[in-house]
PDB file of C-alpha atoms in Angstrom:
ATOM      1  CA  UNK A   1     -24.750 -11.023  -3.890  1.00 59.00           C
ATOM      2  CA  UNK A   2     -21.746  -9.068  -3.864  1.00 68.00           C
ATOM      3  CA  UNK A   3     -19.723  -7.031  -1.973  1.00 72.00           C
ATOM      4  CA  UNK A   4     -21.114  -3.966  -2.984  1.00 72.00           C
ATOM      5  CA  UNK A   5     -24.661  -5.053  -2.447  1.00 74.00           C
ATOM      6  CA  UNK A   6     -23.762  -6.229   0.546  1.00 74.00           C
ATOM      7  CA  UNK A   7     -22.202  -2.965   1.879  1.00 74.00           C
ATOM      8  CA  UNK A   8     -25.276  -0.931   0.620  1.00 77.00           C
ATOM      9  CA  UNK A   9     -27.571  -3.194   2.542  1.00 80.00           C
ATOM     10  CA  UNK A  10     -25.994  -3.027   5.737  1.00 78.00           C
ATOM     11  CA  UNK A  11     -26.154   0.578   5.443  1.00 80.00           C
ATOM     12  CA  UNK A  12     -29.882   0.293   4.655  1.00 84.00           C
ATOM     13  CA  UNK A  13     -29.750  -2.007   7.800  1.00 82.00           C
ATOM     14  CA  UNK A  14     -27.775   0.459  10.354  1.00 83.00           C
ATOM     15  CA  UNK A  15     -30.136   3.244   8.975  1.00 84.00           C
ATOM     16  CA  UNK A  16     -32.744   1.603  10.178  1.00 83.00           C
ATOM     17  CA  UNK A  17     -31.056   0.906  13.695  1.00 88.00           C
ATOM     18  CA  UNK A  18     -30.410   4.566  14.445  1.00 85.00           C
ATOM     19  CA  UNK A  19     -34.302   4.957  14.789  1.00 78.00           C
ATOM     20  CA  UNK A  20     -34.704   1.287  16.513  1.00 83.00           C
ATOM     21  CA  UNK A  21     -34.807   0.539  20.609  1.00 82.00           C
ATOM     22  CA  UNK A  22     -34.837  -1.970  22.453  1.00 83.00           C
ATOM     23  CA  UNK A  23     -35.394  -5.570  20.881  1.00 82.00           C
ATOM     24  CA  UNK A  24     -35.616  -4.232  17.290  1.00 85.00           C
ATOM     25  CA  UNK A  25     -32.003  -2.131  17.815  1.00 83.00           C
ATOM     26  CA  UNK A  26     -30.720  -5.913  19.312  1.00 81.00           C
ATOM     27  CA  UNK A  27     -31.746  -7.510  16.392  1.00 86.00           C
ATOM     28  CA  UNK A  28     -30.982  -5.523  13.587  1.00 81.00           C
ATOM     29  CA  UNK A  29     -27.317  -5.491  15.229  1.00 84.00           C
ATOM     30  CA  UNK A  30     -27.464  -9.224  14.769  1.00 84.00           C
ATOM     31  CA  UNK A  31     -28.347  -9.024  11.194  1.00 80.00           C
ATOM     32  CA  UNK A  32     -26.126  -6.398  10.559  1.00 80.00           C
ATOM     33  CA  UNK A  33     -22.796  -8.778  12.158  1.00 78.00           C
ATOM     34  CA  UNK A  34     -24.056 -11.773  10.436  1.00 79.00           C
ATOM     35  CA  UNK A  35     -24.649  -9.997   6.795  1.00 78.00           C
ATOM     36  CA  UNK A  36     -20.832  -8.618   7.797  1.00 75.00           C
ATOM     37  CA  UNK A  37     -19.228 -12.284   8.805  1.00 72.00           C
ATOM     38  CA  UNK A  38     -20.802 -14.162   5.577  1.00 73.00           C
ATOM     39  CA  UNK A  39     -19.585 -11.427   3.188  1.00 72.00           C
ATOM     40  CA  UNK A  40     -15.967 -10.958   4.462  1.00 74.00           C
ATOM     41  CA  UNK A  41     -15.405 -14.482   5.145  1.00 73.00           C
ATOM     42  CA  UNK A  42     -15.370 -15.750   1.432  1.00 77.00           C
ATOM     43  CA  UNK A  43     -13.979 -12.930  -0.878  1.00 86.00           C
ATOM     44  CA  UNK A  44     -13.348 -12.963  -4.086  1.00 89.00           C
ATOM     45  CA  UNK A  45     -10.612 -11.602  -5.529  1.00 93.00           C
ATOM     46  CA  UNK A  46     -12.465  -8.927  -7.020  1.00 92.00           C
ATOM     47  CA  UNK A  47     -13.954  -7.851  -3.728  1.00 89.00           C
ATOM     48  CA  UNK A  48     -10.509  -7.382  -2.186  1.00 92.00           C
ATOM     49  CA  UNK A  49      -9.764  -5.272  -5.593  1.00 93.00           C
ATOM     50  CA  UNK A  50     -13.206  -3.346  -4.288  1.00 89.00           C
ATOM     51  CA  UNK A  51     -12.381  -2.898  -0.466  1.00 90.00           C
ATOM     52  CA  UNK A  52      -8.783  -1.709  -1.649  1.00 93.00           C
ATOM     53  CA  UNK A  53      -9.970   0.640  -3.392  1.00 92.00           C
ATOM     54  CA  UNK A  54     -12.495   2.062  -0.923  1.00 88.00           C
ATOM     55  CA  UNK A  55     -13.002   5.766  -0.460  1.00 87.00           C
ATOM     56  CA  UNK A  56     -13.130   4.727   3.395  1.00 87.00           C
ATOM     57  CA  UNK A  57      -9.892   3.308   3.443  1.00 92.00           C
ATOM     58  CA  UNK A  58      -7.026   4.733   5.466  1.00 94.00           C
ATOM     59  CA  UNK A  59      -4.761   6.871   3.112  1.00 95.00           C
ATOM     60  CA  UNK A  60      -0.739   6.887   3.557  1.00 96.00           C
ATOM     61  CA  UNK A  61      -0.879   9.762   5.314  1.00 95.00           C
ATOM     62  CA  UNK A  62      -3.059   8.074   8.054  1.00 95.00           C
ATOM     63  CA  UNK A  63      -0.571   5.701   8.779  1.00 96.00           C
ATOM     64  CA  UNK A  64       2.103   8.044   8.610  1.00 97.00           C
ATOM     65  CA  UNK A  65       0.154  10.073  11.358  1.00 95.00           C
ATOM     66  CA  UNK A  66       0.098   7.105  13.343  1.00 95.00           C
ATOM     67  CA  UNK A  67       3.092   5.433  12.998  1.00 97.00           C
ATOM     68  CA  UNK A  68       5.287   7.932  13.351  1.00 97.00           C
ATOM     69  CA  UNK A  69       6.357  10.870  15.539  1.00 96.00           C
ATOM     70  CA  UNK A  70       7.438  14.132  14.857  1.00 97.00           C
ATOM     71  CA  UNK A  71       7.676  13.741  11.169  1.00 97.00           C
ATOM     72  CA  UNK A  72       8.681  16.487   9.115  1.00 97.00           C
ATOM     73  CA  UNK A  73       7.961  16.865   5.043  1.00 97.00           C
ATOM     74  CA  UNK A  74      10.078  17.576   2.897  1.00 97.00           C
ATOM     75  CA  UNK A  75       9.666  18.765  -0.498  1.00 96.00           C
ATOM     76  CA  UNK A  76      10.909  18.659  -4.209  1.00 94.00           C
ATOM     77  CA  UNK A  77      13.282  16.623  -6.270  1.00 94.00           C
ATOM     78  CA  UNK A  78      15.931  19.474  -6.744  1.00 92.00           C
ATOM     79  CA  UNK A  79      14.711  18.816 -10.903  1.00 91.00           C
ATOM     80  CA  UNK A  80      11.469  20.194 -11.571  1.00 94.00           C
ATOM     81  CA  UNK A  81       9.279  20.435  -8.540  1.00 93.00           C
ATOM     82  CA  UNK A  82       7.582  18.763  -6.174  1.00 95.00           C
ATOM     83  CA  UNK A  83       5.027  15.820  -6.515  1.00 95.00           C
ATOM     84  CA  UNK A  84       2.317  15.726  -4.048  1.00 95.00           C
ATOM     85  CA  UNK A  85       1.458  12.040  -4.975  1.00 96.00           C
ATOM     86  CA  UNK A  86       4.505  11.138  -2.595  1.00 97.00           C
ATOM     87  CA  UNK A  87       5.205  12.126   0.729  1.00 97.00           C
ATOM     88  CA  UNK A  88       8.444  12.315   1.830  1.00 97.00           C
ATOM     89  CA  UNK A  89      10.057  12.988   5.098  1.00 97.00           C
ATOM     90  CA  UNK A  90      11.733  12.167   8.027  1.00 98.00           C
ATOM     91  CA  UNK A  91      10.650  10.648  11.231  1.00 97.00           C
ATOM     92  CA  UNK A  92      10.198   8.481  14.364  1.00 98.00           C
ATOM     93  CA  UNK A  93       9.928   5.352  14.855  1.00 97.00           C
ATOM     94  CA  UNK A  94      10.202   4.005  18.508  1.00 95.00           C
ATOM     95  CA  UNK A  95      12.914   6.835  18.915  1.00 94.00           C
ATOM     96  CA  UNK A  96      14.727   5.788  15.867  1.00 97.00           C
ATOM     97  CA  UNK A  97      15.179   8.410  12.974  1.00 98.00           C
ATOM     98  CA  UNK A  98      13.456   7.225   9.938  1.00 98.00           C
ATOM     99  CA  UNK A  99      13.004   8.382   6.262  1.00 98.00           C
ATOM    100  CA  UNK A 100       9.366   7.694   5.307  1.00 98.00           C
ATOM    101  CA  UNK A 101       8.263   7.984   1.616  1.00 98.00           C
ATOM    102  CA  UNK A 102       4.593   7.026   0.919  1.00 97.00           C
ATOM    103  CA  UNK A 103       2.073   6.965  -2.452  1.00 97.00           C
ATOM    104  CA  UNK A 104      -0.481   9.157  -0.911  1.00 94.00           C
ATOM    105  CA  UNK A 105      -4.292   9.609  -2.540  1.00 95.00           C
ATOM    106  CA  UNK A 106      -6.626  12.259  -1.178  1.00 92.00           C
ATOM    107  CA  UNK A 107      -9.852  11.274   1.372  1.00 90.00           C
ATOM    108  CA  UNK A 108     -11.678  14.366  -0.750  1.00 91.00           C
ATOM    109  CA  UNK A 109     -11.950  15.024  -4.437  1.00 92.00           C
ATOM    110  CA  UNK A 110      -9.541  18.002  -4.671  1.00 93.00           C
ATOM    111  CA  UNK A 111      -6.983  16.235  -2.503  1.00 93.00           C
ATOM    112  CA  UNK A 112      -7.058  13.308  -5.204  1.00 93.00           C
ATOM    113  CA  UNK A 113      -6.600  15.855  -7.679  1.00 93.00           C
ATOM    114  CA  UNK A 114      -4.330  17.856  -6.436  1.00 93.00           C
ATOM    115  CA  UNK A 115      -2.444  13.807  -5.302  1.00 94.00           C
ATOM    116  CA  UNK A 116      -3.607  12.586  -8.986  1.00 93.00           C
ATOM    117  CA  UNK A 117      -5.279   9.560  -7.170  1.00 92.00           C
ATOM    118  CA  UNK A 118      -1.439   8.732  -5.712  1.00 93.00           C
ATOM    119  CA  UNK A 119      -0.191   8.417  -9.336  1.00 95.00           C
ATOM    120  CA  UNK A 120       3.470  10.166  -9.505  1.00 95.00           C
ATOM    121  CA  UNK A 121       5.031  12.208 -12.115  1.00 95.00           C
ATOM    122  CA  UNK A 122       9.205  11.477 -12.378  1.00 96.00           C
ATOM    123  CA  UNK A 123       9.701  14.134  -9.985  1.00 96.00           C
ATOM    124  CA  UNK A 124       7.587  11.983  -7.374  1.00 96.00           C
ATOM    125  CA  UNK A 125      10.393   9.090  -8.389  1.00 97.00           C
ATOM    126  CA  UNK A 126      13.464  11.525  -8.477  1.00 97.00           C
ATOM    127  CA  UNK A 127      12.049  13.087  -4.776  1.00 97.00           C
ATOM    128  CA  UNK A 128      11.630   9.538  -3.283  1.00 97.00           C
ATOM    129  CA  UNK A 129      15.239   8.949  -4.571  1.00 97.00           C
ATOM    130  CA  UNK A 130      16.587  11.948  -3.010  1.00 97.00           C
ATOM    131  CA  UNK A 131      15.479  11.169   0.123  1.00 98.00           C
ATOM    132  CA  UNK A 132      16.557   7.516  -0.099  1.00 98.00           C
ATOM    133  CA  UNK A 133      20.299   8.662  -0.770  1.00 97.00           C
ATOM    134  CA  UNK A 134      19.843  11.677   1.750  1.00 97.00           C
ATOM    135  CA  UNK A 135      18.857   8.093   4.165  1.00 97.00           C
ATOM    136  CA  UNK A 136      21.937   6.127   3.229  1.00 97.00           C
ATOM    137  CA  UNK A 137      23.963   9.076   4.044  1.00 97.00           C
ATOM    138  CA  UNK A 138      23.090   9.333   7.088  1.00 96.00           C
ATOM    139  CA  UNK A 139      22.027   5.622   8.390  1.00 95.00           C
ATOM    140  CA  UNK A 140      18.898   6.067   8.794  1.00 97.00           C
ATOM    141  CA  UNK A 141      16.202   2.957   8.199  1.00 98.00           C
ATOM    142  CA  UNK A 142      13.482   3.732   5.348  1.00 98.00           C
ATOM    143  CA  UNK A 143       9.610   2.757   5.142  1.00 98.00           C
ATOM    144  CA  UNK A 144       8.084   2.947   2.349  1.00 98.00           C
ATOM    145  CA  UNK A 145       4.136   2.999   1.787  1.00 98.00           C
ATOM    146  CA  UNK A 146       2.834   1.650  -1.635  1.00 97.00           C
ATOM    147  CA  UNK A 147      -0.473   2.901  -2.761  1.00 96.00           C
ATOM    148  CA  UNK A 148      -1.034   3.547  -6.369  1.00 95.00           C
ATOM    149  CA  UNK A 149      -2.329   2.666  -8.884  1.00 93.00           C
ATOM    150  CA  UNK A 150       0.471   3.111 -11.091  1.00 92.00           C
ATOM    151  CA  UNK A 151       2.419   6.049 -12.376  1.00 95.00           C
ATOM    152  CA  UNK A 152       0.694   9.047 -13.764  1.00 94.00           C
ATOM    153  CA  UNK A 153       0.381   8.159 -17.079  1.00 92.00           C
ATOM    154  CA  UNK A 154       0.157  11.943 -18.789  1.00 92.00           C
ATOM    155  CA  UNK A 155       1.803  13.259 -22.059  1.00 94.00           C
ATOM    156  CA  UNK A 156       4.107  15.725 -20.049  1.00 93.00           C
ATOM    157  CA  UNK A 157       5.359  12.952 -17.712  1.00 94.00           C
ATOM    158  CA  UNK A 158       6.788  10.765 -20.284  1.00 94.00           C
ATOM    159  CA  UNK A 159       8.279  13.854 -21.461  1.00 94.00           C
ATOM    160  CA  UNK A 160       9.899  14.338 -18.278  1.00 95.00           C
ATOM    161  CA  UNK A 161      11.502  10.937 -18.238  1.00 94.00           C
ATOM    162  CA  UNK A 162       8.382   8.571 -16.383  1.00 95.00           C
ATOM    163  CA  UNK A 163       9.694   5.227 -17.392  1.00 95.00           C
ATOM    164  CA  UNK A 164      13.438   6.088 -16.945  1.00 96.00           C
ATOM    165  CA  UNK A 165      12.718   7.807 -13.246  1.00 96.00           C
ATOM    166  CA  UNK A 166      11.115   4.252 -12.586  1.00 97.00           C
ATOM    167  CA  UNK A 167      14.208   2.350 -13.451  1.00 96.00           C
ATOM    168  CA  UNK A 168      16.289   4.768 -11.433  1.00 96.00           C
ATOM    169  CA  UNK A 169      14.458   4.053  -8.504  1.00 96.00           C
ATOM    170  CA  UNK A 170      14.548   0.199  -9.018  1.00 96.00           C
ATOM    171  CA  UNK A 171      18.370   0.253  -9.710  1.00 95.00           C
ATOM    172  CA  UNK A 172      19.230   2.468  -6.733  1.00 96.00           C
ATOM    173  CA  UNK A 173      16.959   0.807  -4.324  1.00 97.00           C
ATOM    174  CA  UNK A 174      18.044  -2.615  -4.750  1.00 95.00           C
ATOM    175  CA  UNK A 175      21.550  -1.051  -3.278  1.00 94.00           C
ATOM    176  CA  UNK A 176      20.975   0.942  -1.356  1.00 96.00           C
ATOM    177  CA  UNK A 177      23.337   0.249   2.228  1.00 96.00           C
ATOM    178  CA  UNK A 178      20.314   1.257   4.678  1.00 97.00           C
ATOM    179  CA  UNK A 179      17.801  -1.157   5.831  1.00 98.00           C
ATOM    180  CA  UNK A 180      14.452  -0.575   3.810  1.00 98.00           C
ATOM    181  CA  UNK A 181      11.032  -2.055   4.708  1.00 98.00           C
ATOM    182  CA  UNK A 182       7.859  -1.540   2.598  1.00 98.00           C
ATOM    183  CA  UNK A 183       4.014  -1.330   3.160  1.00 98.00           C
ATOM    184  CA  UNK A 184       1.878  -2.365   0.692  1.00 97.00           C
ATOM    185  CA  UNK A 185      -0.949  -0.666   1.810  1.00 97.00           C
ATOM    186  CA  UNK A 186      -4.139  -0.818  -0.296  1.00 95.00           C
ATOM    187  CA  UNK A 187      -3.369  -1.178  -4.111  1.00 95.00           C
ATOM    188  CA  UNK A 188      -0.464  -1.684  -5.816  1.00 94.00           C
ATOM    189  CA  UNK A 189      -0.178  -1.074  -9.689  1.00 92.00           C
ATOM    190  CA  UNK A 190       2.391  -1.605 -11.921  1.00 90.00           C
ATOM    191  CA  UNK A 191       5.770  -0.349 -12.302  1.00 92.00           C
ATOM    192  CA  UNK A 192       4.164   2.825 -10.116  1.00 93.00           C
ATOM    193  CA  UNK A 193       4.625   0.506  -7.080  1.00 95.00           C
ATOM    194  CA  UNK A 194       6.992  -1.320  -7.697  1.00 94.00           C
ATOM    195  CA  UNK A 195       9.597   1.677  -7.922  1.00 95.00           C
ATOM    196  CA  UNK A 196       9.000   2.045  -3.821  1.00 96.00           C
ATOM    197  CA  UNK A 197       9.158  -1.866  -3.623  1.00 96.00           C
ATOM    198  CA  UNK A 198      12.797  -3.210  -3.585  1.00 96.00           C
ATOM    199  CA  UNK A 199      13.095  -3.559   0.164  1.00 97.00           C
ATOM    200  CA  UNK A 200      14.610  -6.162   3.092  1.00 97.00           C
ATOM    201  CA  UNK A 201      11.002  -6.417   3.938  1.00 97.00           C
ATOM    202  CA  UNK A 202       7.762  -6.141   2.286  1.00 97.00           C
ATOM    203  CA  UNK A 203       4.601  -6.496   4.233  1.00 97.00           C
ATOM    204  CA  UNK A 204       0.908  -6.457   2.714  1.00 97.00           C
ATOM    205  CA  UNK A 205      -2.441  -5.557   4.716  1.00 97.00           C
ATOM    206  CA  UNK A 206      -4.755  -8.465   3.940  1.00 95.00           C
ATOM    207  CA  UNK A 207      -7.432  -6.665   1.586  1.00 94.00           C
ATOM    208  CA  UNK A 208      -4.554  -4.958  -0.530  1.00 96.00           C
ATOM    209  CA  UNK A 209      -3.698  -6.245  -3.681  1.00 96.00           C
ATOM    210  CA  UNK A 210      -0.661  -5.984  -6.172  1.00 96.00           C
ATOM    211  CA  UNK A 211      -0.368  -6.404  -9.786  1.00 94.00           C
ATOM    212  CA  UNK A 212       1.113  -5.183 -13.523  1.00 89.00           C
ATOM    213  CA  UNK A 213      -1.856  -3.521 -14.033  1.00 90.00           C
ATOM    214  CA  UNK A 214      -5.720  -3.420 -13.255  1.00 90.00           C
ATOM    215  CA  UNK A 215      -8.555  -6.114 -13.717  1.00 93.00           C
ATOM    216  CA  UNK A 216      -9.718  -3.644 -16.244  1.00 92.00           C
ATOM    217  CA  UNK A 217      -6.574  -2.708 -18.345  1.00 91.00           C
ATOM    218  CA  UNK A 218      -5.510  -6.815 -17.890  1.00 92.00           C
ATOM    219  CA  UNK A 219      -8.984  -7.814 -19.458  1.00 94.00           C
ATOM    220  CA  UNK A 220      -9.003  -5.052 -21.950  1.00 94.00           C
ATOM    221  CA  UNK A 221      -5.690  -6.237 -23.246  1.00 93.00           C
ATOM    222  CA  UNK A 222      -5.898 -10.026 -23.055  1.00 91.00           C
ATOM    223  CA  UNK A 223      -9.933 -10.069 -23.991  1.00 94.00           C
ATOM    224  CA  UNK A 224     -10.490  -6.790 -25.227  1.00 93.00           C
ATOM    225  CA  UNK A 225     -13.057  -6.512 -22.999  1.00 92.00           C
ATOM    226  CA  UNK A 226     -12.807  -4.709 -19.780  1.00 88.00           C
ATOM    227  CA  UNK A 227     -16.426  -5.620 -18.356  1.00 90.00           C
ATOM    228  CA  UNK A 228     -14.787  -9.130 -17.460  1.00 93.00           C
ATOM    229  CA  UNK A 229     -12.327  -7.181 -15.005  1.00 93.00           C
ATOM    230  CA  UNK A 230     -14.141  -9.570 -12.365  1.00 91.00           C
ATOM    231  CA  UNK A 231     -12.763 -12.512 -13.893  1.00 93.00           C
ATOM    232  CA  UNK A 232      -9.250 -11.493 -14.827  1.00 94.00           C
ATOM    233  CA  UNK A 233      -9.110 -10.517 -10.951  1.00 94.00           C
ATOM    234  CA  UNK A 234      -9.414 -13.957 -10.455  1.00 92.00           C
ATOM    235  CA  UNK A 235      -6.442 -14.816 -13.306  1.00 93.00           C
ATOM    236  CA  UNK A 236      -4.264 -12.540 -12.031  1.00 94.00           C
ATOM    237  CA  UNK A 237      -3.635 -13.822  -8.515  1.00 93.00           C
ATOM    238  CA  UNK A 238      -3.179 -10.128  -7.406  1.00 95.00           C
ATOM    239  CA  UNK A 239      -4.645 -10.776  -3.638  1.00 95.00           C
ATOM    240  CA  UNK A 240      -2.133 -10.601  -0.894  1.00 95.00           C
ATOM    241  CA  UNK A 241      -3.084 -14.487   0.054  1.00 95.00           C
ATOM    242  CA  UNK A 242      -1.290 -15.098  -3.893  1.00 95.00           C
ATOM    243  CA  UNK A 243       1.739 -13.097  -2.805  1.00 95.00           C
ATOM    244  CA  UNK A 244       2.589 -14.654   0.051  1.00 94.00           C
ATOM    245  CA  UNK A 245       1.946 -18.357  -1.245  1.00 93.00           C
ATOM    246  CA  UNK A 246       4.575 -17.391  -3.806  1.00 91.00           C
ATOM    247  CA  UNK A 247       7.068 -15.717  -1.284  1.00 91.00           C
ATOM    248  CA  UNK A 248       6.917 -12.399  -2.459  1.00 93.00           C
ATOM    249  CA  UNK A 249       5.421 -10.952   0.570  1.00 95.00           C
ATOM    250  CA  UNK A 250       7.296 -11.549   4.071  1.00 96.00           C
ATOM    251  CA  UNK A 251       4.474 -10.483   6.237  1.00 97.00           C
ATOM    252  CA  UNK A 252       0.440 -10.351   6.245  1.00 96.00           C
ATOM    253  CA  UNK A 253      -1.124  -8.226   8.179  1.00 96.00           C
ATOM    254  CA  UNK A 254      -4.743  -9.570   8.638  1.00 94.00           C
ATOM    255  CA  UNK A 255      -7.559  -7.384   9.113  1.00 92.00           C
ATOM    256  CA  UNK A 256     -10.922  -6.942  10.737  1.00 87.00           C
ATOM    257  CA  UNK A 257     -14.061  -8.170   8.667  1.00 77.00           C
ATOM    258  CA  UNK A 258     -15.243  -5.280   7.273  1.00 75.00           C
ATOM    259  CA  UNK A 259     -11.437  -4.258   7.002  1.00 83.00           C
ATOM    260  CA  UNK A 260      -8.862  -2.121   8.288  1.00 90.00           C
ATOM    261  CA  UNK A 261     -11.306   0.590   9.332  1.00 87.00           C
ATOM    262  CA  UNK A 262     -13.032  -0.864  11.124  1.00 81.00           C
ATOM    263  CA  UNK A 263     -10.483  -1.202  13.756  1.00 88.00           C
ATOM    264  CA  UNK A 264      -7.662   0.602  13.106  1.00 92.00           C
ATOM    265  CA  UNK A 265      -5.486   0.680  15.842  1.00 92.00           C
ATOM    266  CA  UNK A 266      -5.446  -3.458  15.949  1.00 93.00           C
ATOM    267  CA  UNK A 267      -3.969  -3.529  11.989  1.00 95.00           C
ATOM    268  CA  UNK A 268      -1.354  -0.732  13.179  1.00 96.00           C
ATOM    269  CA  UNK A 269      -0.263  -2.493  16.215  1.00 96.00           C
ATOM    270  CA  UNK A 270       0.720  -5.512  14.095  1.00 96.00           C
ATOM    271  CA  UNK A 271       2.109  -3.346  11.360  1.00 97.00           C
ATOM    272  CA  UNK A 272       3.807  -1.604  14.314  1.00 97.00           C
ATOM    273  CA  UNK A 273       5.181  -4.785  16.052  1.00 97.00           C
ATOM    274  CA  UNK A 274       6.370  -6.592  12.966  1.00 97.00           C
ATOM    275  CA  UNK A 275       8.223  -2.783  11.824  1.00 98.00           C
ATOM    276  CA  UNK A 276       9.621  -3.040  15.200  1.00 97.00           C
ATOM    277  CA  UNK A 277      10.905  -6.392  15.092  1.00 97.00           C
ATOM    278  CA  UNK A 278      12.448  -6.578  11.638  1.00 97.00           C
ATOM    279  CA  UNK A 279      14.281  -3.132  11.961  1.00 97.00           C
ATOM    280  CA  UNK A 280      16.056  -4.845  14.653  1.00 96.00           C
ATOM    281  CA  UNK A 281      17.129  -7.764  12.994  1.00 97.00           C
ATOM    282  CA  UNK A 282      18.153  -5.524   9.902  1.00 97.00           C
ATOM    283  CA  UNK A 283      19.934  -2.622  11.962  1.00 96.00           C
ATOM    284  CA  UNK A 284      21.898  -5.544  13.606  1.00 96.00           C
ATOM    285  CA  UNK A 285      22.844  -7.260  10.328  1.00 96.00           C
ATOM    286  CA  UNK A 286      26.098  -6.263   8.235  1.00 95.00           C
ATOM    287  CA  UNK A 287      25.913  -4.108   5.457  1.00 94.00           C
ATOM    288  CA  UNK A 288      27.108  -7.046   3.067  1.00 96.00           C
ATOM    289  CA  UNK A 289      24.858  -9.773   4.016  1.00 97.00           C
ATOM    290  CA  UNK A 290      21.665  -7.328   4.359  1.00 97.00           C
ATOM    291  CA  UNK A 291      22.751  -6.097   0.562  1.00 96.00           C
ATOM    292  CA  UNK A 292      23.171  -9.938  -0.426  1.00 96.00           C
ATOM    293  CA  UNK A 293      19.918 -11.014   1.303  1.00 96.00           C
ATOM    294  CA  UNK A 294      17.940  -8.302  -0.645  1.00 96.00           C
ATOM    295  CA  UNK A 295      19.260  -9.528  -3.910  1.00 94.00           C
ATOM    296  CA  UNK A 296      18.910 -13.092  -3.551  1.00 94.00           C
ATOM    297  CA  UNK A 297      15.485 -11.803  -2.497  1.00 93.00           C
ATOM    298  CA  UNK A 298      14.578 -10.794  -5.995  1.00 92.00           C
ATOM    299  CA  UNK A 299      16.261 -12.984  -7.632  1.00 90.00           C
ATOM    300  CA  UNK A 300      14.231 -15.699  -6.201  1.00 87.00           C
ATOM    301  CA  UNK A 301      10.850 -13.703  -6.529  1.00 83.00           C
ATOM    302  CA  UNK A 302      12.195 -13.079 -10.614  1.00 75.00           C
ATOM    303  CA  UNK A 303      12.826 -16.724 -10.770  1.00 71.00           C
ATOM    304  CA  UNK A 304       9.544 -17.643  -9.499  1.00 66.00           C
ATOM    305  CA  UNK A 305       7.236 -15.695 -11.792  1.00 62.00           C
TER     306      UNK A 305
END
């Protein structure tokens, strides 16, 4: 059975327990927990690819709202305009000013519209940029939250430069003299998330997943067949377990069974007390070893793919 049919029959299940009492209510709860610890206790790749991409998943700006205080938007890439796919903005942290830039998709149709689903035209890039530099200049720490995708991939933003805003990001990023720490969030698609990925540290919530592209697109390409995006999940070793074995992930922030919300505040403590911990290791560090420890970084992550 999978996920999916799994999900849809505990709702059937908890349905069913609004209207129970007593001994029935007590044992459809037990059903209910047990249907819950057999399905999120051996998932597939492909299910992880499902929960990620869950409508009930916390967005960016969730997290933002959480982990932060005071934060204050701020708008456009001084180009073109402003791309509501990224927030950007300054913040909080534990009484330390912070730039935050996040992918952010909509919990409601016309927010994902009006977000594109957290897919970015160049001025999302260029913004995020601007920010990043407007952080150097004035030491102050940035987190970024990855959630896409991958970049908007529309006639008018290749016009507008997509690919080369992309490359501006990844050049600038990897030296940038600020300490940087990323999120990966939920999903993470292609050179979309990687352009908010060079960082000191890069953290991953256990149901997220990161890869060049989706199941679909990979099996479309490689079998020309995108029902098997099931089993190119599995080839593509996108789950956050596969990053970490292979060192590209620092951190792994595990969730609850049926994931993150489910229980919330226990993911953002731990996302909270590792963000903590590392800022003060890389506010303490020098400017040249922080910038020589982020490229050895990727060059050991390129070396290892």
């Amino acid at each position: 059975m999978s996920l999916i049919e799994v999900e849809n029959q505990i709702k059937d299940l908890e349905m069913q327990r609004n209207n129970a009492t007593g001994e029935e209510y007590d044992r459809l709860t037990m059903q209910i927990e047990e249907l819950q610890r057999n399905a999120y206790t051996s998932l597939t790749a492909w299910d992880r690819v499902s929960i990620a991409r869950s409508a009930q998943r916390p967005k960016a700006g969730d997290l933002i709202n959480q982990l932060f205080t005071n934060f204050y938007e701020l708008h456009g890439d001084r180009r073109y305009g402003d791309d509501k796919a990224i927030i950007g903005g300054i913040g909080y942290f534990h009484d330390i000013p912070v730039t935050v830039i996040a992918q952010a998709k909509g919990k409601t149709t016309k927010e994902n519209i009006d977000r594109r689903f957290g897919m970015s035209n160049p001025e999302g890039y260029r913004k995020a940029l601007r920010l990043a530099h407007q952080a150097e200049k004035f030491q102050r720490p940035i987190i970024t939250i990855v959630d896409t995708a991958g970049a908007y991939p529309g006639k008018e933003a290749e016009e507008r430069g997509q690919a080369q805003a992309i490359a501006e990001c990844l050049y600038e990023f990897s030296d940038l003299n600020t300490p940087i720490i990323c999120i990966v969030l939920s999903e993470g698609g292609s050179g979309g998330a990687l352009a908010l990925s060079v960082a000191d540290r890069i953290l991953m919530l256990e149901n997220a997943v990161y890869s060049i592209l989706s199941p679909e697109g990979f099996a479309s390409i490689l079998w020309k067949d995108d029902s098997r995006a099931k089993e190119a999940a599995e080839v593509m070793k996108l789950t956050s377990y596969d990053l970490y074995d292979k060192g590209i992930v620092d951190y792994l922030v595990k969730e609850p069974a049926a994931g993150i919300q489910a229980d919330m505040k226990l993911v953002l403590a731990d996302i909270d007390q590792y963000i903590s911990q590392e800022l003060d290791v890389l506010m303490n560090m020098s400017d040249k070893k922080r910038l020589n420890e982020r490229y050895e970084k990727f060059r050991k992550i390129g070396s290892s793919l």
